[in-house]
Short mmCIF file of C-alpha atoms in Angstrom, two decimals:
data_model
loop_
_atom_site.label_atom_id
_atom_site.label_comp_id
_atom_site.label_asym_id
_atom_site.label_seq_id
_atom_site.Cartn_x
_atom_site.Cartn_y
_atom_site.Cartn_z
CA MET A 1 105.30 -67.29 -85.97
CA LYS A 2 103.55 -64.88 -87.86
CA LYS A 3 99.81 -63.94 -87.04
CA GLY A 4 97.22 -66.12 -89.07
CA LYS A 5 96.54 -68.94 -90.19
CA ALA A 6 98.89 -71.83 -89.67
CA THR A 7 100.12 -73.54 -93.15
CA ILE A 8 102.16 -76.36 -94.18
CA HIS A 9 105.07 -74.52 -94.56
CA ASP A 10 104.60 -73.31 -90.79
CA ILE A 11 104.23 -77.26 -89.39
CA ALA A 12 106.98 -77.86 -91.98
CA GLU A 13 109.35 -75.22 -90.40
CA LYS A 14 108.39 -76.22 -86.77
CA LEU A 15 109.61 -79.89 -87.57
CA ASN A 16 112.69 -79.13 -89.62
CA ILE A 17 111.19 -80.99 -92.70
CA THR A 18 109.93 -80.34 -96.43
CA ALA A 19 106.13 -78.89 -96.82
CA SER A 20 105.55 -81.56 -99.66
CA THR A 21 106.48 -84.26 -96.61
CA VAL A 22 103.82 -82.00 -94.22
CA SER A 23 101.48 -82.49 -96.96
CA ARG A 24 101.54 -86.18 -98.09
CA ALA A 25 101.70 -87.12 -94.54
CA LEU A 26 98.68 -85.05 -93.81
CA ASN A 27 97.16 -87.10 -96.53
CA ASP A 28 98.45 -90.58 -95.35
CA ASN A 29 100.60 -91.12 -98.12
CA PRO A 30 102.14 -94.83 -97.48
CA ARG A 31 105.66 -93.01 -98.04
CA ILE A 32 105.63 -91.46 -94.84
CA SER A 33 106.79 -93.30 -92.02
CA GLU A 34 104.10 -93.52 -89.01
CA ASN A 35 106.37 -91.54 -86.80
CA THR A 36 106.39 -88.87 -88.96
CA LYS A 37 102.91 -88.53 -89.57
CA LYS A 38 102.19 -88.52 -86.10
CA GLN A 39 104.85 -85.80 -84.98
CA VAL A 40 102.97 -83.37 -88.17
CA LEU A 41 99.34 -84.15 -87.30
CA LYS A 42 100.44 -83.64 -83.42
CA MET A 43 102.01 -80.45 -84.53
CA ALA A 44 99.26 -79.32 -86.89
CA LYS A 45 97.02 -79.74 -84.05
CA GLN A 46 99.35 -77.35 -81.83
CA LEU A 47 98.94 -74.85 -84.04
CA ASN A 48 95.60 -75.40 -84.82
CA TYR A 49 96.23 -75.59 -88.72
CA GLN A 50 92.97 -75.76 -90.82
CA PRO A 51 93.42 -77.53 -94.33
CA ASN A 52 92.02 -75.10 -97.10
CA HIS A 53 89.68 -77.70 -98.98
CA ILE A 54 89.69 -75.09 -102.17
CA ALA A 55 93.76 -75.57 -102.48
CA SER A 56 93.72 -79.15 -102.11
CA ALA A 57 91.08 -79.45 -104.50
CA LEU A 58 92.91 -77.41 -107.15
CA ARG A 59 96.01 -79.66 -106.57
CA SER A 60 94.19 -83.26 -106.30
CA GLY A 61 91.35 -82.96 -108.81
CA LYS A 62 89.46 -83.64 -105.47
CA SER A 63 88.09 -81.90 -102.58
CA LYS A 64 86.18 -84.52 -101.18
CA LEU A 65 83.11 -82.51 -100.72
CA ILE A 66 79.49 -83.22 -101.75
CA GLY A 67 77.04 -80.30 -102.07
CA VAL A 68 73.64 -81.37 -100.65
CA LEU A 69 70.71 -78.97 -101.96
CA VAL A 70 67.71 -79.57 -99.97
CA PRO A 71 64.36 -76.85 -99.77
CA THR A 72 64.34 -76.92 -96.45
CA ALA A 73 66.09 -78.91 -93.70
CA ASN A 74 63.62 -78.45 -90.71
CA ARG A 75 61.09 -81.20 -92.25
CA ASN A 76 61.91 -84.81 -90.89
CA PHE A 77 62.02 -86.42 -94.41
CA PHE A 78 64.88 -83.65 -95.54
CA SER A 79 67.07 -84.30 -92.63
CA SER A 80 66.48 -87.97 -92.80
CA VAL A 81 67.39 -88.38 -96.38
CA VAL A 82 70.61 -85.65 -95.50
CA ARG A 83 71.39 -88.58 -92.36
CA GLY A 84 71.49 -91.35 -94.99
CA ILE A 85 73.47 -89.23 -97.67
CA GLU A 86 75.98 -88.86 -94.86
CA ASP A 87 75.87 -92.61 -93.70
CA ILE A 88 77.04 -92.84 -96.62
CA ALA A 89 79.72 -90.24 -97.68
CA ASN A 90 81.21 -90.81 -94.22
CA GLU A 91 82.15 -94.02 -94.58
CA LEU A 92 84.14 -93.28 -97.74
CA ASP A 93 85.57 -90.39 -95.95
CA TYR A 94 83.57 -87.35 -97.98
CA LYS A 95 82.34 -84.20 -95.86
CA VAL A 96 78.46 -83.06 -96.70
CA ILE A 97 77.56 -79.39 -97.30
CA ILE A 98 74.09 -78.89 -97.02
CA SER A 99 72.01 -75.61 -98.17
CA GLN A 100 68.41 -74.61 -98.17
CA SER A 101 67.27 -73.05 -101.05
CA TYR A 102 63.85 -72.07 -98.97
CA GLU A 103 61.65 -73.07 -102.09
CA ASP A 104 63.37 -70.04 -103.36
CA PRO A 105 64.27 -69.98 -107.04
CA GLU A 106 66.59 -67.25 -106.99
CA LYS A 107 68.23 -68.71 -103.92
CA GLU A 108 68.64 -72.03 -105.55
CA ILE A 109 70.69 -70.26 -108.31
CA GLN A 110 72.83 -68.82 -105.79
CA THR A 111 73.47 -71.66 -103.54
CA VAL A 112 74.18 -73.95 -106.63
CA ASP A 113 77.27 -71.27 -107.77
CA ALA A 114 78.31 -71.33 -104.11
CA LEU A 115 78.85 -74.63 -103.82
CA LEU A 116 80.61 -75.09 -107.37
CA ASN A 117 83.08 -72.35 -106.40
CA ALA A 118 83.37 -74.68 -103.19
CA ARG A 119 84.61 -77.00 -105.99
CA VAL A 120 82.36 -79.61 -104.42
CA ASP A 121 83.19 -82.99 -106.62
CA GLY A 122 79.24 -83.14 -106.93
CA ILE A 123 75.69 -82.04 -106.27
CA ILE A 124 72.88 -83.94 -104.61
CA ALA A 125 69.50 -81.84 -105.07
CA SER A 126 65.61 -81.92 -104.40
CA ILE A 127 64.41 -79.07 -106.61
CA GLY A 128 62.39 -76.31 -104.65
CA LYS A 129 58.53 -76.43 -105.23
CA ASN A 130 58.81 -72.94 -107.39
CA THR A 131 61.82 -73.41 -109.87
CA GLU A 132 60.67 -73.79 -112.99
CA ASN A 133 63.76 -72.87 -115.38
CA PHE A 134 66.36 -75.52 -114.74
CA GLU A 135 69.40 -73.83 -116.41
CA HIS A 136 71.70 -73.30 -113.12
CA PHE A 137 71.54 -77.47 -113.01
CA LYS A 138 71.90 -77.66 -116.91
CA LYS A 139 75.23 -75.68 -116.30
CA ILE A 140 76.54 -78.50 -112.95
CA LEU A 141 76.14 -80.71 -116.41
CA GLU A 142 78.04 -78.66 -118.54
CA LYS A 143 81.04 -78.73 -116.65
CA GLY A 144 80.75 -82.45 -115.93
CA ILE A 145 80.34 -82.32 -112.65
CA PRO A 146 78.00 -85.19 -111.02
CA LEU A 147 74.35 -84.53 -110.31
CA VAL A 148 71.90 -86.62 -108.47
CA LEU A 149 68.12 -85.65 -107.90
CA PHE A 150 66.13 -87.08 -105.23
CA ASP A 151 62.31 -87.00 -104.50
CA ARG A 152 61.35 -83.69 -106.02
CA ILE A 153 62.66 -84.46 -109.73
CA THR A 154 62.32 -82.63 -113.35
CA ASN A 155 61.93 -84.23 -116.45
CA GLU A 156 64.09 -81.47 -118.19
CA LEU A 157 67.50 -82.90 -116.73
CA GLU A 158 68.64 -86.06 -117.99
CA VAL A 159 70.28 -87.22 -114.90
CA SER A 160 70.21 -89.96 -112.49
CA GLN A 161 67.05 -89.61 -110.16
CA VAL A 162 65.82 -91.40 -106.58
CA VAL A 163 62.38 -91.20 -105.96
CA ILE A 164 59.25 -93.17 -104.26
CA ASP A 165 56.73 -94.97 -106.00
CA ASP A 166 54.31 -91.13 -105.07
CA TYR A 167 51.46 -92.82 -107.30
CA TYR A 168 51.41 -96.35 -105.67
CA GLY A 169 51.49 -94.47 -102.10
CA ALA A 170 48.65 -92.40 -103.30
CA TYR A 171 46.25 -94.95 -104.79
CA GLU A 172 47.17 -97.33 -101.99
CA THR A 173 45.68 -94.89 -99.46
CA THR A 174 42.79 -93.27 -101.65
CA LYS A 175 41.93 -97.44 -101.62
CA HIS A 176 42.06 -98.27 -98.17
CA LEU A 177 39.76 -94.84 -97.48
CA ILE A 178 37.50 -96.34 -99.84
CA GLU A 179 37.79 -99.59 -98.19
CA GLN A 180 36.55 -97.67 -94.65
CA GLY A 181 33.53 -96.61 -96.52
CA CYS A 182 34.55 -93.21 -97.88
CA LYS A 183 33.00 -91.95 -101.26
CA ARG A 184 33.36 -88.10 -101.16
CA ILE A 185 37.41 -87.79 -100.73
CA VAL A 186 38.45 -84.84 -100.54
CA HIS A 187 42.23 -84.40 -102.05
CA PHE A 188 44.53 -81.85 -101.13
CA THR A 189 47.48 -80.94 -103.92
CA SER A 190 49.84 -78.20 -104.94
CA PRO A 191 49.57 -76.71 -108.17
CA LYS A 192 53.22 -76.72 -108.68
CA LYS A 193 54.73 -78.54 -111.46
CA ILE A 194 56.15 -80.97 -108.96
CA ASN A 195 56.49 -84.42 -110.11
CA ILE A 196 55.00 -85.74 -106.55
CA TYR A 197 51.86 -83.89 -106.27
CA ARG A 198 51.19 -84.54 -109.86
CA GLU A 199 52.00 -88.33 -108.95
CA ARG A 200 49.77 -88.50 -105.86
CA LEU A 201 46.77 -86.56 -107.53
CA ARG A 202 47.22 -89.25 -110.39
CA GLY A 203 47.44 -92.29 -107.68
CA TYR A 204 43.87 -90.81 -106.04
CA GLU A 205 42.21 -90.37 -109.22
CA ASP A 206 42.81 -93.73 -110.47
CA ALA A 207 42.31 -95.18 -107.33
CA LEU A 208 38.42 -93.99 -107.42
CA LYS A 209 38.07 -94.61 -110.73
CA ASP A 210 38.87 -97.99 -110.33
CA ALA A 211 36.12 -98.35 -107.86
CA ASN A 212 33.64 -96.85 -110.02
CA ILE A 213 33.67 -93.42 -107.95
CA PRO A 214 33.54 -90.41 -110.28
CA VAL A 215 36.02 -87.78 -109.66
CA ASP A 216 34.66 -84.90 -108.73
CA SER A 217 36.57 -81.80 -109.48
CA ALA A 218 35.22 -80.15 -106.22
CA LEU A 219 36.91 -81.84 -103.52
CA ILE A 220 40.03 -81.30 -104.90
CA GLU A 221 41.77 -78.30 -103.10
CA GLU A 222 45.12 -76.48 -104.22
CA SER A 223 47.49 -75.07 -102.26
CA ASN A 224 51.29 -74.64 -100.56
CA MET A 225 50.17 -77.96 -98.42
CA GLN A 226 51.46 -76.01 -95.27
CA LEU A 227 49.45 -76.20 -92.32
CA GLU A 228 47.78 -72.86 -93.02
CA ASP A 229 46.83 -74.10 -96.25
CA GLY A 230 45.36 -77.15 -94.84
CA ARG A 231 43.16 -75.37 -92.62
CA THR A 232 42.17 -72.84 -95.24
CA SER A 233 41.41 -75.39 -97.89
CA MET A 234 38.99 -77.22 -95.04
CA GLU A 235 37.16 -73.80 -94.32
CA ASN A 236 36.59 -73.71 -98.23
CA ILE A 237 35.28 -77.32 -98.35
CA ILE A 238 33.17 -76.85 -95.39
CA ALA A 239 31.82 -73.08 -96.40
CA LYS A 240 30.79 -74.64 -99.71
CA GLY A 241 28.49 -77.09 -97.83
CA ILE A 242 30.67 -80.03 -100.08
CA PRO A 243 29.29 -83.54 -98.57
CA PHE A 244 32.50 -85.49 -97.97
CA ASP A 245 33.35 -88.20 -96.10
CA ALA A 246 37.70 -88.31 -96.22
CA VAL A 247 40.55 -85.90 -96.24
CA PHE A 248 43.56 -87.30 -98.19
CA SER A 249 46.34 -84.88 -98.33
CA SER A 250 49.80 -85.17 -99.88
CA SER A 251 51.36 -83.74 -97.24
CA ASP A 252 51.06 -84.13 -93.45
CA TYR A 253 51.41 -80.80 -92.08
CA ALA A 254 48.02 -79.98 -94.75
CA VAL A 255 46.30 -82.86 -93.03
CA MET A 256 47.14 -81.60 -89.65
CA GLY A 257 45.58 -78.19 -90.58
CA ALA A 258 42.38 -80.16 -91.86
CA LEU A 259 42.54 -81.83 -88.43
CA GLN A 260 42.43 -78.82 -86.25
CA VAL A 261 39.79 -77.20 -88.48
CA LEU A 262 37.70 -80.18 -88.45
CA ARG A 263 37.83 -80.22 -84.29
CA GLU A 264 36.69 -76.47 -84.46
CA HIS A 265 33.67 -77.41 -86.35
CA LYS A 266 32.85 -79.98 -84.15
CA ILE A 267 33.10 -82.79 -86.43
CA SER A 268 34.49 -85.82 -85.32
CA VAL A 269 37.82 -87.91 -86.63
CA PRO A 270 37.48 -90.44 -87.75
CA SER A 271 33.42 -91.31 -87.37
CA GLN A 272 31.97 -88.49 -89.54
CA VAL A 273 35.20 -87.78 -91.55
CA LYS A 274 38.15 -89.80 -91.68
CA LEU A 275 41.68 -88.89 -92.34
CA ALA A 276 45.14 -89.45 -94.17
CA GLY A 277 48.25 -87.95 -95.24
CA PHE A 278 51.44 -87.98 -96.68
CA GLY A 279 54.85 -87.93 -95.68
CA ASN A 280 54.53 -90.07 -91.85
CA GLU A 281 55.98 -86.54 -90.16
CA PRO A 282 56.64 -87.68 -86.26
CA PHE A 283 53.90 -85.56 -85.31
CA THR A 284 51.63 -87.72 -86.81
CA SER A 285 51.92 -90.64 -84.45
CA PHE A 286 51.32 -87.72 -81.37
CA THR A 287 48.27 -86.37 -82.64
CA ALA A 288 44.74 -87.37 -81.05
CA PRO A 289 43.81 -89.31 -83.15
CA PRO A 290 47.18 -90.42 -84.89
CA ILE A 291 47.17 -90.03 -88.55
CA THR A 292 47.30 -92.24 -91.06
CA THR A 293 50.18 -91.39 -93.39
CA VAL A 294 52.23 -92.95 -96.21
CA ASP A 295 56.35 -93.89 -95.01
CA GLN A 296 58.54 -92.24 -97.37
CA LYS A 297 61.73 -94.63 -96.46
CA SER A 298 63.25 -90.93 -95.98
CA ILE A 299 67.01 -93.05 -94.72
CA PRO A 300 66.61 -95.52 -97.50
CA MET A 301 66.30 -92.86 -99.80
CA GLY A 302 69.20 -91.04 -98.50
CA ARG A 303 71.71 -94.04 -98.83
CA VAL A 304 70.47 -95.03 -102.15
CA THR A 305 70.78 -91.26 -103.47
CA ALA A 306 74.69 -91.36 -102.33
CA GLU A 307 75.41 -94.94 -103.11
CA THR A 308 73.97 -93.70 -106.90
CA PHE A 309 76.36 -90.31 -106.56
CA PHE A 310 79.16 -92.72 -105.91
CA GLU A 311 78.74 -94.92 -108.55
CA LEU A 312 78.66 -91.96 -110.77
CA LEU A 313 81.74 -90.58 -109.20
CA LYS A 314 83.48 -93.36 -110.67
CA LEU A 315 82.76 -93.30 -114.32
CA GLU A 316 84.63 -91.16 -116.95
CA ASP A 317 81.38 -90.55 -118.99
CA LYS A 318 79.11 -89.31 -116.67
CA LYS A 319 76.51 -88.42 -118.97
CA SER A 320 75.87 -91.86 -120.12
CA ALA A 321 75.30 -93.69 -117.05
CA THR A 322 71.70 -92.30 -115.85
CA HIS A 323 69.42 -94.44 -114.11
CA LYS A 324 66.08 -93.92 -111.88
CA THR A 325 65.62 -95.65 -108.86
CA VAL A 326 62.27 -95.73 -107.60
CA LEU A 327 61.41 -97.38 -103.78
CA LYS A 328 57.93 -98.36 -102.77
CA PRO A 329 56.79 -96.72 -99.97
CA GLU A 330 54.34 -97.76 -97.04
CA LEU A 331 50.91 -97.20 -95.79
CA ILE A 332 51.09 -96.38 -92.05
CA ILE A 333 47.53 -97.35 -91.01
CA ARG A 334 46.50 -95.72 -87.97
CA GLU A 335 43.16 -94.69 -86.32
CA SER A 336 42.34 -91.20 -87.90
CA SER A 337 41.15 -93.73 -90.93
CA LEU A 338 39.92 -96.13 -89.67
CA LYS A 339 35.73 -97.47 -89.26
CA THR A 340 34.52 -96.83 -86.13
CA ASN A 341 31.85 -99.74 -84.60
#
């Protein structure tokens, strides 16, 4: 046999059957006998045959592949959402191609192009922090390919969306801190135009207003919400001499940075300053003290997102079927925010 990748023609030649019979056997066609299917699968394994998904997609119009685009896969939240998506996709015999944008708009555009070139049956995406132009997502829709957004969304695209109620999560967290006696609550947010940070800021402000506590812009710190940003924001507040008794961060990573700085300044948590984050990253339960945070229901979000996608895939008119699913997050109260005796 010639060198190179084995094809269905090579399998057909070895078994003395037609290539179309091999193709049907590999696709589990009911017209092909079980015995032939077994022989074909055995020979395919012997020859190390790898199916050509793109050629198959061109023939059938279906690649059985979904592109999943996340800002980063090394966050517990995004990796858990992907797990939820894969749970549903695998049940339906679909494979998932996972790509990361690394919060880089240029990389996001290139990734969308690569997924379209791979002939995926549709794309599930969470938009990068720095994305301000959505033409690459509009291109997916123009091609009639299903697109579902989760967590980080935009109102500029008329697509199905799955989010958590970020406003509710932030409102409940701020309310909890107020109930613990806090009146000067620092809030870490992001200057980016992303829905999640806007909604969390709104929840924080409304909880203060409802408790008749004025919103003080000096207590609101904007950053990229990484650990180092949390450190810098905390140092800024301390350096300005602004009195505060709590920190509510829109990110667990930034609140971790705040905890480090408070420790370095010998400020006790929770007796002097109470802390709360957002995201329920695994490390929040291992810190000293463990950090109060908001669980974003990441695996259920992944499953609902995949279910939404497959419902869309069945429909002829993919544009008219857009809907938004809002999941309720859960406040997980730990020692970092509790009143001490």
